[in-house]
Amino acid sequence: MKVFITRHIPESGLQLLRDAGITYTEHTEKRNLTPEELIAGCREHDALLSVGGNKLNADFLQACRHLKVIALMSAGYDNLDVDTAAALNIPVGNTPGVLSNATADTAFLLMLAVARKAFYMHKTIEKGEWGFFDPTANLGQELNGRTLGVFGMGSIGTALARKCHGAFDMPVIYHNRSRNEAAEKALGAKYVSFEELLAQSDVLSVHAALTPQTDGMFNAAAFRQMKPTAIFINAARGAMHNENDLLEALRSHSIWGAGLDVTNPEPMDKHNLLLQLPNVAVLPHIGSATEEARGGMARMAAENIIAGLKGEPLPHPIRLVR
Ligand code: DGY
C-alpha cells in the first residue's frame, strides 16, 4: 500500500507509516502542487496525506475516487468537499485537538503584541529610531480585567479563554453555534449574540471553522459595531475577515488594533499596508508550528492512513461543523 504525502512531514508520522509496512512518496519541493500534479501523484497511490491548502474539490475527488482514505494534516477541512468524499465513500480524517494549545498560544501572543505594539517597536529599533525616552509615546493598553470575546468556543477558543482568564483575569464572553457548558462552568464564560460579542469585546478572537456562514463575517459592518479600543485577533482562517475593511477600520479608529496569524489572501504581500501600522501584528500562519503540535498532527494523520488502508474506521474522522 502506498500513500502520497504533499509535503515533508515530521519524522514520527513517517515512522508510524513505515512500521505499518506502508510506503510513501513525499512531495518535498517547497511549493504548492498544481491540481494536475496532485491528481497525477494520487493516481499512483492508494491514499493521500494532504498538508496545506490543496483544493480537494469535486473535480479532484472524482478523478481520485480510487483513494482508500484521505488524511488531512490540519484541524481545518475547509479545502475539502466533504459531501463529495462521502458520496464517493472515501473516508476522510483530520487532526483537531493536538494543536489547540499551540494555536491558542499564538492568539495570546498576538493579543499581547498588539496591545503593546511590540512588533512595530521592534522594527523601529532595526531602523535606528530608538529615540529618547518620551513618557507620552508608544503607549499601549493593559489587558487586566478587559473582556475577551471568543468567536468559536471549541477547543482552541476554550484554551485561549483559559489562558486569558488565568493570566489577566479577563471576563470571557463567547458566540458559538451551540452553548459550551464546560467553558461556562469552568471559566464563567457567558454566551452572547454575535452583535453583543462585537459590542462588548475588548479583545475579539476568532477561532471558528471557515464555513459558508462564517466566510467574510468580519467586514466593515462588523468592525463598525466594535469598540474603538478593541483588538481584533484572527488565528483561524483569513477568509473570515475582509482585509480592506480591516485596514479601513484601523485607519479610521473604528477599532484599535489587530493581530493576524492568518491573512486574506495568504501569503500576505510584503507591501501590505497593514504591516506598517503600529497596532498590528502579523504572523505567517504559524498557529500549530510547535514541535509538539506538528509531531502530534503527523502521527494522527498517519494513524488515519493506517486505519483507512486496512479498511477500518478512522481513529480521527472529520466531525462536521454545519
Ligand atoms: C489547521 O490545522 O487547520 C491549521 O490552520 C494548519 O493548517
GROMACS .gro file of C-alpha atoms and ligand atoms in nm:
model
  329
    1MET     CA    1   0.000   0.000   0.000
    2LYS     CA    2   0.132   0.344  -0.095
    3VAL     CA    3   0.048   0.691   0.030
    4PHE     CA    4   0.113   1.023  -0.144
    5ILE     CA    5   0.219   1.299   0.101
    6THR     CA    6   0.200   1.653  -0.031
    7ARG     CA    7   0.479   1.799   0.187
    8HIS     CA    8   0.759   1.675   0.407
    9ILE     CA    9   0.608   1.591   0.748
   10PRO     CA   10   0.762   1.528   1.093
   11GLU     CA   11   0.956   1.205   1.122
   12SER     CA   12   0.735   1.049   1.392
   13GLY     CA   13   0.445   1.033   1.144
   14LEU     CA   14   0.660   0.877   0.874
   15GLN     CA   15   0.791   0.624   1.128
   16LEU     CA   16   0.436   0.508   1.204
   17LEU     CA   17   0.374   0.453   0.833
   18ARG     CA   18   0.698   0.258   0.791
   19ASP     CA   19   0.622   0.047   1.100
   20ALA     CA   20   0.287  -0.041   0.943
   21GLY     CA   21   0.461  -0.151   0.622
   22ILE     CA   22   0.323   0.141   0.421
   23THR     CA   23   0.544   0.301   0.159
   24TYR     CA   24   0.511   0.667   0.075
   25THR     CA   25   0.612   0.937  -0.168
   26GLU     CA   26   0.665   1.283  -0.023
   27HIS     CA   27   0.642   1.588  -0.248
   28THR     CA   28   0.937   1.770  -0.093
   29GLU     CA   29   0.959   2.079  -0.316
   30LYS     CA   30   0.866   2.390  -0.122
   31ARG     CA   31   0.579   2.496  -0.346
   32ASN     CA   32   0.212   2.414  -0.381
   33LEU     CA   33   0.124   2.130  -0.616
   34THR     CA   34  -0.090   2.225  -0.913
   35PRO     CA   35  -0.429   2.048  -0.929
   36GLU     CA   36  -0.295   1.837  -1.217
   37GLU     CA   37   0.016   1.737  -1.023
   38LEU     CA   38  -0.194   1.643  -0.723
   39ILE     CA   39  -0.416   1.419  -0.932
   40ALA     CA   40  -0.114   1.266  -1.108
   41GLY     CA   41   0.054   1.199  -0.771
   42CYS     CA   42  -0.256   1.036  -0.626
   43ARG     CA   43  -0.314   0.816  -0.934
   44GLU     CA   44  -0.012   0.605  -0.842
   45HIS     CA   45  -0.106   0.578  -0.474
   46ASP     CA   46  -0.379   0.424  -0.258
   47ALA     CA   47  -0.411   0.706  -0.005
   48LEU     CA   48  -0.347   1.078   0.028
   49LEU     CA   49  -0.196   1.255   0.327
   50SER     CA   50  -0.266   1.621   0.247
   51VAL     CA   51  -0.074   1.905   0.410
   52GLY     CA   52  -0.150   2.269   0.331
   53GLY     CA   53  -0.430   2.419   0.130
   54ASN     CA   54  -0.456   2.172  -0.160
   55LYS     CA   55  -0.808   2.208  -0.303
   56LEU     CA   56  -0.968   1.868  -0.263
   57ASN     CA   57  -1.279   1.965  -0.455
   58ALA     CA   58  -1.532   1.759  -0.650
   59ASP     CA   59  -1.313   1.751  -0.964
   60PHE     CA   60  -1.017   1.620  -0.767
   61LEU     CA   61  -1.226   1.364  -0.580
   62GLN     CA   62  -1.393   1.236  -0.897
   63ALA     CA   63  -1.052   1.196  -1.060
   64CYS     CA   64  -0.914   1.021  -0.750
   65ARG     CA   65  -1.213   0.811  -0.649
   66HIS     CA   66  -0.981   0.511  -0.613
   67LEU     CA   67  -0.832   0.661  -0.292
   68LYS     CA   68  -0.897   0.440   0.009
   69VAL     CA   69  -0.852   0.724   0.257
   70ILE     CA   70  -0.769   1.095   0.270
   71ALA     CA   71  -0.594   1.220   0.584
   72LEU     CA   72  -0.562   1.596   0.629
   73MET     CA   73  -0.275   1.713   0.847
   74SER     CA   74  -0.481   2.004   0.976
   75ALA     CA   75  -0.776   2.070   1.201
   76GLY     CA   76  -0.945   2.281   0.935
   77TYR     CA   77  -1.109   2.099   0.645
   78ASP     CA   78  -1.248   2.394   0.451
   79ASN     CA   79  -1.037   2.291   0.149
   80LEU     CA   80  -1.215   1.954   0.120
   81ASP     CA   81  -1.553   1.884  -0.038
   82VAL     CA   82  -1.677   1.655   0.239
   83ASP     CA   83  -2.011   1.583   0.071
   84THR     CA   84  -1.849   1.453  -0.247
   85ALA     CA   85  -1.600   1.248  -0.044
   86ALA     CA   86  -1.893   1.093   0.146
   87ALA     CA   87  -2.083   1.027  -0.179
   88LEU     CA   88  -1.776   0.851  -0.319
   89ASN     CA   89  -1.728   0.655   0.006
   90ILE     CA   90  -1.379   0.794   0.065
   91PRO     CA   91  -1.313   0.813   0.441
   92VAL     CA   92  -1.165   1.148   0.547
   93GLY     CA   93  -0.986   1.242   0.867
   94ASN     CA   94  -0.821   1.547   1.024
   95THR     CA   95  -0.609   1.640   1.327
   96PRO     CA   96  -0.803   1.852   1.577
   97GLY     CA   97  -0.723   1.890   1.947
   98VAL     CA   98  -0.350   1.826   1.939
   99LEU     CA   99  -0.285   2.178   1.805
  100SER     CA  100  -0.530   2.363   2.028
  101ASN     CA  101  -0.278   2.471   2.290
  102ALA     CA  102  -0.021   2.589   2.035
  103THR     CA  103  -0.281   2.781   1.835
  104ALA     CA  104  -0.424   2.943   2.149
  105ASP     CA  105  -0.069   3.044   2.246
  106THR     CA  106  -0.034   3.213   1.908
  107ALA     CA  107  -0.356   3.410   1.959
  108PHE     CA  108  -0.237   3.506   2.309
  109LEU     CA  109   0.098   3.617   2.170
  110LEU     CA  110  -0.072   3.832   1.907
  111MET     CA  111  -0.307   3.984   2.163
  112LEU     CA  112  -0.019   4.095   2.383
  113ALA     CA  113   0.198   4.201   2.088
  114VAL     CA  114  -0.083   4.423   1.957
  115ALA     CA  115  -0.166   4.565   2.299
  116ARG     CA  116   0.196   4.681   2.340
  117LYS     CA  117   0.273   4.746   1.969
  118ALA     CA  118   0.559   4.501   2.012
  119PHE     CA  119   0.628   4.401   1.651
  120TYR     CA  120   0.624   4.765   1.539
  121MET     CA  121   0.853   4.873   1.824
  122HIS     CA  122   1.099   4.601   1.725
  123LYS     CA  123   1.103   4.739   1.372
  124THR     CA  124   1.176   5.094   1.497
  125ILE     CA  125   1.495   4.970   1.667
  126GLU     CA  126   1.606   4.797   1.348
  127LYS     CA  127   1.554   5.125   1.165
  128GLY     CA  128   1.768   5.314   1.420
  129GLU     CA  129   1.466   5.504   1.552
  130TRP     CA  130   1.504   5.434   1.923
  131GLY     CA  131   1.498   5.798   2.025
  132PHE     CA  132   1.497   5.947   2.373
  133PHE     CA  133   1.255   5.835   2.644
  134ASP     CA  134   0.923   6.009   2.580
  135PRO     CA  135   0.668   5.943   2.853
  136THR     CA  136   0.381   6.016   2.618
  137ALA     CA  137   0.496   5.798   2.326
  138ASN     CA  138   0.445   5.432   2.237
  139LEU     CA  139   0.160   5.386   2.480
  140GLY     CA  140  -0.023   5.057   2.466
  141GLN     CA  141  -0.307   4.902   2.659
  142GLU     CA  142  -0.313   4.681   2.968
  143LEU     CA  143  -0.521   4.369   2.939
  144ASN     CA  144  -0.605   4.312   3.303
  145GLY     CA  145  -0.979   4.282   3.351
  146ARG     CA  146  -1.057   4.350   2.984
  147THR     CA  147  -1.332   4.142   2.828
  148LEU     CA  148  -1.222   3.861   2.599
  149GLY     CA  149  -1.475   3.777   2.328
  150VAL     CA  150  -1.430   3.440   2.161
  151PHE     CA  151  -1.592   3.369   1.827
  152GLY     CA  152  -1.597   2.988   1.807
  153MET     CA  153  -1.571   2.831   2.153
  154GLY     CA  154  -1.426   2.494   2.052
  155SER     CA  155  -1.106   2.356   2.195
  156ILE     CA  156  -0.881   2.639   2.065
  157GLY     CA  157  -1.118   2.913   2.179
  158THR     CA  158  -1.153   2.746   2.519
  159ALA     CA  159  -0.775   2.711   2.555
  160LEU     CA  160  -0.731   3.083   2.481
  161ALA     CA  161  -1.010   3.174   2.724
  162ARG     CA  162  -0.841   2.969   2.997
  163LYS     CA  163  -0.507   3.146   2.938
  164CYS     CA  164  -0.661   3.494   2.934
  165HIS     CA  165  -0.873   3.423   3.238
  166GLY     CA  166  -0.572   3.293   3.431
  167ALA     CA  167  -0.315   3.549   3.321
  168PHE     CA  168  -0.519   3.869   3.310
  169ASP     CA  169  -0.838   3.788   3.495
  170MET     CA  170  -1.029   3.861   3.176
  171PRO     CA  171  -1.403   3.801   3.185
  172VAL     CA  172  -1.498   3.577   2.891
  173ILE     CA  173  -1.793   3.612   2.656
  174TYR     CA  174  -1.841   3.394   2.351
  175HIS     CA  175  -2.051   3.330   2.046
  176ASN     CA  176  -2.081   2.980   1.906
  177ARG     CA  177  -2.322   2.759   1.714
  178SER     CA  178  -2.409   2.589   2.043
  179ARG     CA  179  -2.354   2.654   2.412
  180ASN     CA  180  -2.027   2.538   2.563
  181GLU     CA  181  -2.140   2.446   2.911
  182ALA     CA  182  -1.799   2.320   3.021
  183ALA     CA  183  -1.644   2.662   2.946
  184GLU     CA  184  -1.935   2.837   3.115
  185LYS     CA  185  -1.882   2.629   3.427
  186ALA     CA  186  -1.501   2.635   3.440
  187LEU     CA  187  -1.443   2.996   3.333
  188GLY     CA  188  -1.773   3.171   3.394
  189ALA     CA  189  -1.787   3.226   3.017
  190LYS     CA  190  -2.108   3.396   2.907
  191TYR     CA  191  -2.287   3.310   2.581
  192VAL     CA  192  -2.384   3.622   2.385
  193SER     CA  193  -2.528   3.701   2.043
  194PHE     CA  194  -2.293   3.794   1.759
  195GLU     CA  195  -2.394   4.158   1.794
  196GLU     CA  196  -2.327   4.154   2.169
  197LEU     CA  197  -1.990   3.990   2.106
  198LEU     CA  198  -1.895   4.273   1.869
  199ALA     CA  199  -2.019   4.545   2.101
  200GLN     CA  200  -1.878   4.415   2.429
  201SER     CA  201  -1.539   4.258   2.347
  202ASP     CA  202  -1.219   4.442   2.433
  203VAL     CA  203  -1.030   4.164   2.258
  204LEU     CA  204  -1.226   3.967   1.998
  205SER     CA  205  -1.053   3.648   1.892
  206VAL     CA  206  -1.173   3.431   1.603
  207HIS     CA  207  -1.146   3.052   1.639
  208ALA     CA  208  -1.439   2.920   1.437
  209ALA     CA  209  -1.426   2.694   1.134
  210LEU     CA  210  -1.448   2.854   0.791
  211THR     CA  211  -1.792   2.770   0.651
  212PRO     CA  212  -2.023   2.948   0.405
  213GLN     CA  213  -2.180   3.112   0.713
  214THR     CA  214  -1.855   3.244   0.864
  215ASP     CA  215  -1.689   3.340   0.533
  216GLY     CA  216  -1.633   3.719   0.533
  217MET     CA  217  -1.819   3.764   0.861
  218PHE     CA  218  -1.574   4.022   0.995
  219ASN     CA  219  -1.639   4.302   0.748
  220ALA     CA  220  -1.698   4.678   0.762
  221ALA     CA  221  -2.041   4.634   0.920
  222ALA     CA  222  -1.898   4.412   1.194
  223PHE     CA  223  -1.596   4.634   1.267
  224ARG     CA  224  -1.829   4.935   1.295
  225GLN     CA  225  -2.006   4.766   1.585
  226MET     CA  226  -1.685   4.709   1.781
  227LYS     CA  227  -1.536   4.936   2.046
  228PRO     CA  228  -1.283   5.196   1.923
  229THR     CA  229  -1.043   5.047   2.181
  230ALA     CA  230  -1.098   4.687   2.066
  231ILE     CA  231  -0.832   4.446   1.942
  232PHE     CA  232  -0.930   4.200   1.667
  233ILE     CA  233  -0.742   3.867   1.650
  234ASN     CA  234  -0.777   3.602   1.380
  235ALA     CA  235  -0.588   3.275   1.422
  236ALA     CA  236  -0.845   3.064   1.233
  237ARG     CA  237  -0.886   3.134   0.861
  238GLY     CA  238  -0.811   3.458   0.674
  239ALA     CA  239  -1.126   3.431   0.465
  240MET     CA  240  -1.331   3.511   0.774
  241HIS     CA  241  -1.217   3.874   0.768
  242ASN     CA  242  -1.224   4.127   0.488
  243GLU     CA  243  -0.873   4.270   0.482
  244ASN     CA  244  -0.960   4.603   0.313
  245ASP     CA  245  -1.239   4.658   0.563
  246LEU     CA  246  -0.999   4.573   0.846
  247LEU     CA  247  -0.742   4.824   0.720
  248GLU     CA  248  -1.010   5.090   0.691
  249ALA     CA  249  -1.144   5.012   1.041
  250LEU     CA  250  -0.794   5.056   1.184
  251ARG     CA  251  -0.719   5.373   0.989
  252SER     CA  252  -1.049   5.533   1.086
  253HIS     CA  253  -1.002   5.426   1.452
  254SER     CA  254  -1.320   5.227   1.440
  255ILE     CA  255  -1.116   4.958   1.618
  256TRP     CA  256  -0.778   4.996   1.794
  257GLY     CA  257  -0.561   4.708   1.678
  258ALA     CA  258  -0.539   4.374   1.501
  259GLY     CA  259  -0.334   4.055   1.529
  260LEU     CA  260  -0.343   3.807   1.243
  261ASP     CA  261  -0.194   3.462   1.217
  262VAL     CA  262  -0.398   3.410   0.901
  263THR     CA  263  -0.440   3.658   0.619
  264ASN     CA  264  -0.666   3.704   0.322
  265PRO     CA  265  -0.507   3.605   0.087
  266GLU     CA  266  -0.208   3.401   0.205
  267PRO     CA  267   0.077   3.463   0.185
  268MET     CA  268   0.039   3.832   0.270
  269ASP     CA  269   0.212   4.066   0.026
  270LYS     CA  270   0.517   4.227   0.188
  271HIS     CA  271   0.386   4.571   0.086
  272ASN     CA  272   0.050   4.518   0.258
  273LEU     CA  273  -0.034   4.842   0.437
  274LEU     CA  274  -0.141   4.656   0.750
  275LEU     CA  275   0.225   4.574   0.811
  276GLN     CA  276   0.303   4.943   0.852
  277LEU     CA  277   0.052   5.014   1.128
  278PRO     CA  278   0.184   5.031   1.485
  279ASN     CA  279  -0.113   4.847   1.635
  280VAL     CA  280  -0.092   4.549   1.402
  281ALA     CA  281   0.097   4.223   1.444
  282VAL     CA  282   0.101   3.961   1.169
  283LEU     CA  283   0.241   3.609   1.171
  284PRO     CA  284   0.271   3.373   0.872
  285HIS     CA  285   0.010   3.110   0.974
  286ILE     CA  286   0.224   2.950   1.246
  287GLY     CA  287  -0.061   2.866   1.486
  288SER     CA  288   0.028   2.500   1.511
  289ALA     CA  289   0.401   2.541   1.448
  290THR     CA  290   0.545   2.377   1.760
  291GLU     CA  291   0.739   2.052   1.781
  292GLU     CA  292   0.464   1.910   1.997
  293ALA     CA  293   0.168   2.006   1.781
  294ARG     CA  294   0.318   1.929   1.441
  295GLY     CA  295   0.455   1.593   1.563
  296GLY     CA  296   0.114   1.507   1.704
  297MET     CA  297  -0.061   1.614   1.384
  298ALA     CA  298   0.171   1.399   1.172
  299ARG     CA  299   0.105   1.097   1.393
  300MET     CA  300  -0.272   1.147   1.388
  301ALA     CA  301  -0.269   1.178   1.009
  302ALA     CA  302  -0.055   0.863   0.983
  303GLU     CA  303  -0.296   0.677   1.215
  304ASN     CA  304  -0.583   0.773   0.986
  305ILE     CA  305  -0.392   0.647   0.682
  306ILE     CA  306  -0.306   0.317   0.850
  307ALA     CA  307  -0.665   0.251   0.959
  308GLY     CA  308  -0.809   0.361   0.624
  309LEU     CA  309  -0.579   0.135   0.426
  310LYS     CA  310  -0.683  -0.158   0.646
  311GLY     CA  311  -1.047  -0.075   0.577
  312GLU     CA  312  -1.100   0.007   0.945
  313PRO     CA  313  -1.287   0.311   1.086
  314LEU     CA  314  -1.060   0.615   1.108
  315PRO     CA  315  -0.949   0.699   1.464
  316HIS     CA  316  -0.975   1.072   1.386
  317PRO     CA  317  -1.258   1.118   1.137
  318ILE     CA  318  -1.372   1.466   1.040
  319ARG     CA  319  -1.655   1.571   1.269
  320LEU     CA  320  -1.862   1.810   1.064
  321VAL     CA  321  -1.945   2.163   1.173
  322ARG     CA  322  -2.256   2.270   0.982
  323DGY     C1  323  -0.513   2.383   1.082
  323DGY     O1  324  -0.483   2.280   1.140
  323DGY     O2  325  -0.624   2.399   1.032
  323DGY     C2  326  -0.408   2.489   1.075
  323DGY     O3  327  -0.459   2.610   1.034
  323DGY     C3  328  -0.297   2.446   0.984
  323DGY     O4  329  -0.345   2.448   0.853
   0.00000   0.00000   0.00000
